[in-house]
Structures are given as structure tokens and as C-alpha cells.
Amino acid sequence: MRIARFTTGEDPMYGIVSEKDGRDMVYGITGDPLYTEIRPTGTIVPLEDVRLLAPVIPRSKVVCVGKNYAAHAAEMGSELPEQALFFLKPNTAVVGPGDPVVLPSYSEEVSLEAELAVVIKRMAKDITPEQVADHVLGYTCANDLTARDSQRAENQWFRAKAFDTSCPIGPWIETDLDVTAPAGLSISSHVDGEIAQQGTTADMVRSVTELIAEISTVVTLLPGDLVLTGTPAGVRTVPAGATVDITVEGIGTLSNPIVRR
Ligand code: MN
């Protein structure tokens, strides 16, 4: 099931995206699927007639994993960390499909990072890898935009990773993927249609279940929190005026224009 958040010009609402007669339609649902039962409102709109929004706005945080693909760690000139490397993005970094990514004034070198994002369904603290699947609502595509010059200049990654619009997510939450199994999903990014990254989630150093269990030993994960699981090799700087596409197999494609103000 694909859970989207959308607007047709009025208040944002949630919907289920489903194909009917060869056409993708959005079936409006009441409330917020993180907290309420899924019940149709009767609203049915063609997907092309709605504006998709970030499928979730995390109440508290986005937890990110660094260097979780060996080839990406190598291209950054670094070793794989002995312990998983975690950092945070604030919820103010989150934007949706089609929303502009605004390059921060202090950076000349903002890079894309295509990532599989996990959406947390229920409160998780000190859970085991076996318990992770029960705490996950689904998966979406994410771009962990990074000011590479700031990242090199500072030990803390606040300027590099936390800036507004640095975390586009979407186009929707896919609930039917089982990435807790070792099956690989292809994950890629394109800049103006030209391929940048091409990887597979099978190359993750640490699995989704390992990562979430370990994160839950540090913080309490809340419903709607996101976990970004790292990026494959092939990252590159994205210039103002470009459009970046992030695609994860079985989910869809997230597109965002890059702007400088
Ligand atoms: Mn990343």
C-alpha cells in the first residue's frame, strides 16, 4: 500500500495511491494513518491532479546513518567506522516531492545522497532486531543533502546536514516492502536525467533491523520519526537550477529542483 499526503488546494490530507484501469488514483482517507484506522473519505482524485506533500512530518527527528555502504565510504576517502555512525537532521529539514531545495548561503558544494528512509510506526526503545518489523510503518525515498565544504571544515555536521530543505522525502510511504529480509532493492540518483548513483540496498554494511535496534538504545523513536540508512557511491555536487531524482525500487521516484536564493 502506498500512503501519500497531498493537497488539491485545500487542507492537506492523506490518501492511498492505487491503480485503477491503468491510471494512478488517490483515495482520500480520514485522519492520520500513523494514529488512526484507515477509512476512506470518498474523495478520489487522479494522481496527476494532486500536489503530493512530504508523506510524514516527523514529530521529533530524522536519524541518519553515515558510511553504511563501503563504496561510498571509500569515495569519501574514509575507512568504514567500527561502530555505526549516526547523526540527526531536525524535522525542519524535511520537504516533500517537488519542493525546492534551497542551497545554504554558506556552502558552494552541496551534494546529493540517495537513501532508503524508514518510517517508524510505534514508539521504540531498546528493541531487538527481531522486534524492528513491528515498529516500522513503511519506506520512502530520501535525499540526505550535504554541504560537503562545511562537513570537511567542522567535526559537528550541523551546518553540513541540518539546514532547511536538506531532507526531501517521498513520493509516498510504501508499506509492503520487506527490506528487513536481505533482498536488495536498487537505489539510484539522477541529476537532470543523467545518472549519478546506482547501488543496491544489499550492499548496506549494517541492515535496517540492526540499525534501528541500535538507534533505539540511544533514543526513543516516536511514530513518524525517520531513519535514513546511508547512501551508495557516486555522490556529486548539485548546482542551482538542476533537478535531482532519487529512485528506490519498489517505492518510486522523488524529484526536487535545486535553487539558490
Ligand atoms: Mn547520508
PDB file of N, CA, C and O in Angstrom, residues 106-147:
ATOM      1  N   TYR A 106      26.097  29.647   2.918  1.00  0.00           N
ATOM      2  CA  TYR A 106      27.486  29.464   3.316  1.00  0.00           C
ATOM      3  C   TYR A 106      28.177  28.314   2.579  1.00  0.00           C
ATOM      4  O   TYR A 106      29.332  28.007   2.841  1.00  0.00           O
ATOM      5  N   SER A 107      27.466  27.650   1.665  1.00  0.00           N
ATOM      6  CA  SER A 107      28.078  26.489   1.002  1.00  0.00           C
ATOM      7  C   SER A 107      28.126  26.651  -0.505  1.00  0.00           C
ATOM      8  O   SER A 107      27.183  27.127  -1.133  1.00  0.00           O
ATOM      9  N   GLU A 108      29.259  26.235  -1.084  1.00  0.00           N
ATOM     10  CA  GLU A 108      29.419  26.200  -2.539  1.00  0.00           C
ATOM     11  C   GLU A 108      29.431  24.772  -3.044  1.00  0.00           C
ATOM     12  O   GLU A 108      29.727  24.520  -4.207  1.00  0.00           O
ATOM     13  N   GLU A 109      29.179  23.812  -2.148  1.00  0.00           N
ATOM     14  CA  GLU A 109      29.387  22.416  -2.534  1.00  0.00           C
ATOM     15  C   GLU A 109      28.359  21.511  -1.850  1.00  0.00           C
ATOM     16  O   GLU A 109      28.694  20.732  -0.965  1.00  0.00           O
ATOM     17  N   VAL A 110      27.114  21.642  -2.271  1.00  0.00           N
ATOM     18  CA  VAL A 110      26.062  20.790  -1.700  1.00  0.00           C
ATOM     19  C   VAL A 110      25.920  19.549  -2.572  1.00  0.00           C
ATOM     20  O   VAL A 110      25.784  19.640  -3.790  1.00  0.00           O
ATOM     21  N   SER A 111      25.957  18.399  -1.928  1.00  0.00           N
ATOM     22  CA  SER A 111      25.944  17.113  -2.627  1.00  0.00           C
ATOM     23  C   SER A 111      24.633  16.381  -2.389  1.00  0.00           C
ATOM     24  O   SER A 111      24.006  16.523  -1.331  1.00  0.00           O
ATOM     25  N   LEU A 112      24.229  15.580  -3.355  1.00  0.00           N
ATOM     26  CA  LEU A 112      23.072  14.694  -3.177  1.00  0.00           C
ATOM     27  C   LEU A 112      23.509  13.412  -2.472  1.00  0.00           C
ATOM     28  O   LEU A 112      24.683  13.034  -2.528  1.00  0.00           O
ATOM     29  N   GLU A 113      22.578  12.735  -1.806  1.00  0.00           N
ATOM     30  CA  GLU A 113      22.791  11.391  -1.256  1.00  0.00           C
ATOM     31  C   GLU A 113      21.455  10.649  -1.301  1.00  0.00           C
ATOM     32  O   GLU A 113      20.571  10.905  -0.491  1.00  0.00           O
ATOM     33  N   ALA A 114      21.317   9.719  -2.240  1.00  0.00           N
ATOM     34  CA  ALA A 114      20.095   8.913  -2.348  1.00  0.00           C
ATOM     35  C   ALA A 114      20.050   7.903  -1.208  1.00  0.00           C
ATOM     36  O   ALA A 114      21.025   7.186  -0.975  1.00  0.00           O
ATOM     37  N   GLU A 115      18.909   7.848  -0.501  1.00  0.00           N
ATOM     38  CA  GLU A 115      18.825   6.932   0.640  1.00  0.00           C
ATOM     39  C   GLU A 115      17.435   6.301   0.754  1.00  0.00           C
ATOM     40  O   GLU A 115      16.426   6.911   0.420  1.00  0.00           O
ATOM     41  N   LEU A 116      17.433   5.075   1.256  1.00  0.00           N
ATOM     42  CA  LEU A 116      16.195   4.434   1.679  1.00  0.00           C
ATOM     43  C   LEU A 116      15.857   4.954   3.073  1.00  0.00           C
ATOM     44  O   LEU A 116      16.692   4.893   3.982  1.00  0.00           O
ATOM     45  N   ALA A 117      14.638   5.479   3.235  1.00  0.00           N
ATOM     46  CA  ALA A 117      14.211   6.005   4.539  1.00  0.00           C
ATOM     47  C   ALA A 117      13.152   5.084   5.142  1.00  0.00           C
ATOM     48  O   ALA A 117      12.266   4.596   4.440  1.00  0.00           O
ATOM     49  N   VAL A 118      13.264   4.858   6.437  1.00  0.00           N
ATOM     50  CA  VAL A 118      12.325   4.006   7.165  1.00  0.00           C
ATOM     51  C   VAL A 118      11.421   4.909   8.001  1.00  0.00           C
ATOM     52  O   VAL A 118      11.911   5.813   8.690  1.00  0.00           O
ATOM     53  N   VAL A 119      10.111   4.674   7.942  1.00  0.00           N
ATOM     54  CA  VAL A 119       9.146   5.457   8.736  1.00  0.00           C
ATOM     55  C   VAL A 119       8.724   4.621   9.942  1.00  0.00           C
ATOM     56  O   VAL A 119       8.210   3.509   9.796  1.00  0.00           O
ATOM     57  N   ILE A 120       8.953   5.184  11.129  1.00  0.00           N
ATOM     58  CA  ILE A 120       8.649   4.469  12.377  1.00  0.00           C
ATOM     59  C   ILE A 120       7.141   4.538  12.668  1.00  0.00           C
ATOM     60  O   ILE A 120       6.519   5.592  12.522  1.00  0.00           O
ATOM     61  N   LYS A 121       6.586   3.407  13.082  1.00  0.00           N
ATOM     62  CA  LYS A 121       5.132   3.314  13.334  1.00  0.00           C
ATOM     63  C   LYS A 121       4.776   3.484  14.807  1.00  0.00           C
ATOM     64  O   LYS A 121       3.786   4.108  15.144  1.00  0.00           O
ATOM     65  N   ARG A 122       5.576   2.840  15.685  1.00  0.00           N
ATOM     66  CA  ARG A 122       5.252   2.974  17.109  1.00  0.00           C
ATOM     67  C   ARG A 122       6.509   3.173  17.930  1.00  0.00           C
ATOM     68  O   ARG A 122       7.623   2.900  17.462  1.00  0.00           O
ATOM     69  N   MET A 123       6.303   3.707  19.121  1.00  0.00           N
ATOM     70  CA  MET A 123       7.418   4.061  19.986  1.00  0.00           C
ATOM     71  C   MET A 123       8.378   2.884  20.142  1.00  0.00           C
ATOM     72  O   MET A 123       7.949   1.761  20.402  1.00  0.00           O
ATOM     73  N   ALA A 124       9.660   3.148  19.960  1.00  0.00           N
ATOM     74  CA  ALA A 124      10.657   2.083  20.032  1.00  0.00           C
ATOM     75  C   ALA A 124      11.799   2.495  20.952  1.00  0.00           C
ATOM     76  O   ALA A 124      12.454   3.516  20.726  1.00  0.00           O
ATOM     77  N   LYS A 125      12.009   1.732  22.003  1.00  0.00           N
ATOM     78  CA  LYS A 125      13.145   1.972  22.898  1.00  0.00           C
ATOM     79  C   LYS A 125      13.735   0.616  23.280  1.00  0.00           C
ATOM     80  O   LYS A 125      13.005  -0.278  23.711  1.00  0.00           O
ATOM     81  N   ASP A 126      15.036   0.491  23.106  1.00  0.00           N
ATOM     82  CA  ASP A 126      15.743  -0.750  23.450  1.00  0.00           C
ATOM     83  C   ASP A 126      15.085  -1.984  22.834  1.00  0.00           C
ATOM     84  O   ASP A 126      14.870  -2.993  23.517  1.00  0.00           O
ATOM     85  N   ILE A 127      14.752  -1.894  21.548  1.00  0.00           N
ATOM     86  CA  ILE A 127      14.151  -3.060  20.897  1.00  0.00           C
ATOM     87  C   ILE A 127      15.248  -3.936  20.274  1.00  0.00           C
ATOM     88  O   ILE A 127      16.360  -3.470  20.015  1.00  0.00           O
ATOM     89  N   THR A 128      14.922  -5.194  20.054  1.00  0.00           N
ATOM     90  CA  THR A 128      15.857  -6.132  19.422  1.00  0.00           C
ATOM     91  C   THR A 128      15.649  -6.075  17.905  1.00  0.00           C
ATOM     92  O   THR A 128      14.587  -5.633  17.433  1.00  0.00           O
ATOM     93  N   PRO A 129      16.630  -6.550  17.126  1.00  0.00           N
ATOM     94  CA  PRO A 129      16.433  -6.590  15.662  1.00  0.00           C
ATOM     95  C   PRO A 129      15.158  -7.356  15.280  1.00  0.00           C
ATOM     96  O   PRO A 129      14.471  -6.968  14.330  1.00  0.00           O
ATOM     97  N   GLU A 130      14.822  -8.385  16.035  1.00  0.00           N
ATOM     98  CA  GLU A 130      13.619  -9.174  15.720  1.00  0.00           C
ATOM     99  C   GLU A 130      12.338  -8.357  15.916  1.00  0.00           C
ATOM    100  O   GLU A 130      11.308  -8.663  15.324  1.00  0.00           O
ATOM    101  N   GLN A 131      12.398  -7.356  16.766  1.00  0.00           N
ATOM    102  CA  GLN A 131      11.193  -6.550  17.042  1.00  0.00           C
ATOM    103  C   GLN A 131      11.032  -5.370  16.077  1.00  0.00           C
ATOM    104  O   GLN A 131      10.003  -4.689  16.109  1.00  0.00           O
ATOM    105  N   VAL A 132      12.043  -5.143  15.240  1.00  0.00           N
ATOM    106  CA  VAL A 132      12.028  -3.926  14.413  1.00  0.00           C
ATOM    107  C   VAL A 132      10.834  -3.900  13.456  1.00  0.00           C
ATOM    108  O   VAL A 132      10.146  -2.878  13.329  1.00  0.00           O
ATOM    109  N   ALA A 133      10.550  -5.021  12.779  1.00  0.00           N
ATOM    110  CA  ALA A 133       9.478  -5.034  11.768  1.00  0.00           C
ATOM    111  C   ALA A 133       8.148  -4.552  12.357  1.00  0.00           C
ATOM    112  O   ALA A 133       7.383  -3.857  11.683  1.00  0.00           O
ATOM    113  N   ASP A 134       7.875  -4.878  13.617  1.00  0.00           N
ATOM    114  CA  ASP A 134       6.623  -4.460  14.273  1.00  0.00           C
ATOM    115  C   ASP A 134       6.576  -2.963  14.556  1.00  0.00           C
ATOM    116  O   ASP A 134       5.522  -2.446  14.935  1.00  0.00           O
ATOM    117  N   HIS A 135       7.717  -2.300  14.432  1.00  0.00           N
ATOM    118  CA  HIS A 135       7.771  -0.872  14.751  1.00  0.00           C
ATOM    119  C   HIS A 135       7.908  -0.008  13.501  1.00  0.00           C
ATOM    120  O   HIS A 135       8.113   1.198  13.594  1.00  0.00           O
ATOM    121  N   VAL A 136       7.830  -0.636  12.319  1.00  0.00           N
ATOM    122  CA  VAL A 136       8.026   0.093  11.060  1.00  0.00           C
ATOM    123  C   VAL A 136       6.704   0.184  10.304  1.00  0.00           C
ATOM    124  O   VAL A 136       6.032  -0.825  10.098  1.00  0.00           O
ATOM    125  N   LEU A 137       6.354   1.416   9.891  1.00  0.00           N
ATOM    126  CA  LEU A 137       5.159   1.600   9.064  1.00  0.00           C
ATOM    127  C   LEU A 137       5.465   1.285   7.607  1.00  0.00           C
ATOM    128  O   LEU A 137       4.688   0.637   6.921  1.00  0.00           O
ATOM    129  N   GLY A 138       6.604   1.779   7.113  1.00  0.00           N
ATOM    130  CA  GLY A 138       6.934   1.567   5.712  1.00  0.00           C
ATOM    131  C   GLY A 138       8.194   2.322   5.340  1.00  0.00           C
ATOM    132  O   GLY A 138       8.969   2.743   6.220  1.00  0.00           O
ATOM    133  N   TYR A 139       8.344   2.513   4.024  1.00  0.00           N
ATOM    134  CA  TYR A 139       9.599   3.037   3.489  1.00  0.00           C
ATOM    135  C   TYR A 139       9.323   4.127   2.464  1.00  0.00           C
ATOM    136  O   TYR A 139       8.321   4.086   1.774  1.00  0.00           O
ATOM    137  N   THR A 140      10.242   5.070   2.372  1.00  0.00           N
ATOM    138  CA  THR A 140      10.133   6.087   1.339  1.00  0.00           C
ATOM    139  C   THR A 140      11.536   6.430   0.838  1.00  0.00           C
ATOM    140  O   THR A 140      12.536   5.909   1.357  1.00  0.00           O
ATOM    141  N   CYS A 141      11.597   7.261  -0.207  1.00  0.00           N
ATOM    142  CA  CYS A 141      12.886   7.703  -0.740  1.00  0.00           C
ATOM    143  C   CYS A 141      13.287   8.983  -0.018  1.00  0.00           C
ATOM    144  O   CYS A 141      12.424   9.798   0.327  1.00  0.00           O
ATOM    145  N   ALA A 142      14.573   9.186   0.170  1.00  0.00           N
ATOM    146  CA  ALA A 142      15.059  10.407   0.797  1.00  0.00           C
ATOM    147  C   ALA A 142      16.334  10.869   0.114  1.00  0.00           C
ATOM    148  O   ALA A 142      17.045  10.078  -0.510  1.00  0.00           O
ATOM    149  N   ASN A 143      16.578  12.180   0.233  1.00  0.00           N
ATOM    150  CA  ASN A 143      17.835  12.755  -0.240  1.00  0.00           C
ATOM    151  C   ASN A 143      18.491  13.440   0.956  1.00  0.00           C
ATOM    152  O   ASN A 143      17.940  14.389   1.505  1.00  0.00           O
ATOM    153  N   ASP A 144      19.627  12.898   1.383  1.00  0.00           N
ATOM    154  CA  ASP A 144      20.359  13.473   2.533  1.00  0.00           C
ATOM    155  C   ASP A 144      21.337  14.512   2.005  1.00  0.00           C
ATOM    156  O   ASP A 144      22.544  14.274   1.903  1.00  0.00           O
ATOM    157  N   LEU A 145      20.783  15.685   1.632  1.00  0.00           N
ATOM    158  CA  LEU A 145      21.641  16.731   1.051  1.00  0.00           C
ATOM    159  C   LEU A 145      22.668  17.195   2.074  1.00  0.00           C
ATOM    160  O   LEU A 145      22.363  17.373   3.257  1.00  0.00           O
ATOM    161  N   THR A 146      23.894  17.377   1.589  1.00  0.00           N
ATOM    162  CA  THR A 146      25.041  17.597   2.476  1.00  0.00           C
ATOM    163  C   THR A 146      25.931  18.704   1.944  1.00  0.00           C
ATOM    164  O   THR A 146      26.373  18.631   0.788  1.00  0.00           O
ATOM    165  N   ALA A 147      26.187  19.705   2.785  1.00  0.00           N
ATOM    166  CA  ALA A 147      27.150  20.761   2.418  1.00  0.00           C
ATOM    167  C   ALA A 147      28.548  20.201   2.685  1.00  0.00           C
ATOM    168  O   ALA A 147      29.038  20.197   3.810  1.00  0.00           O
TER     169      ALA A 147
END
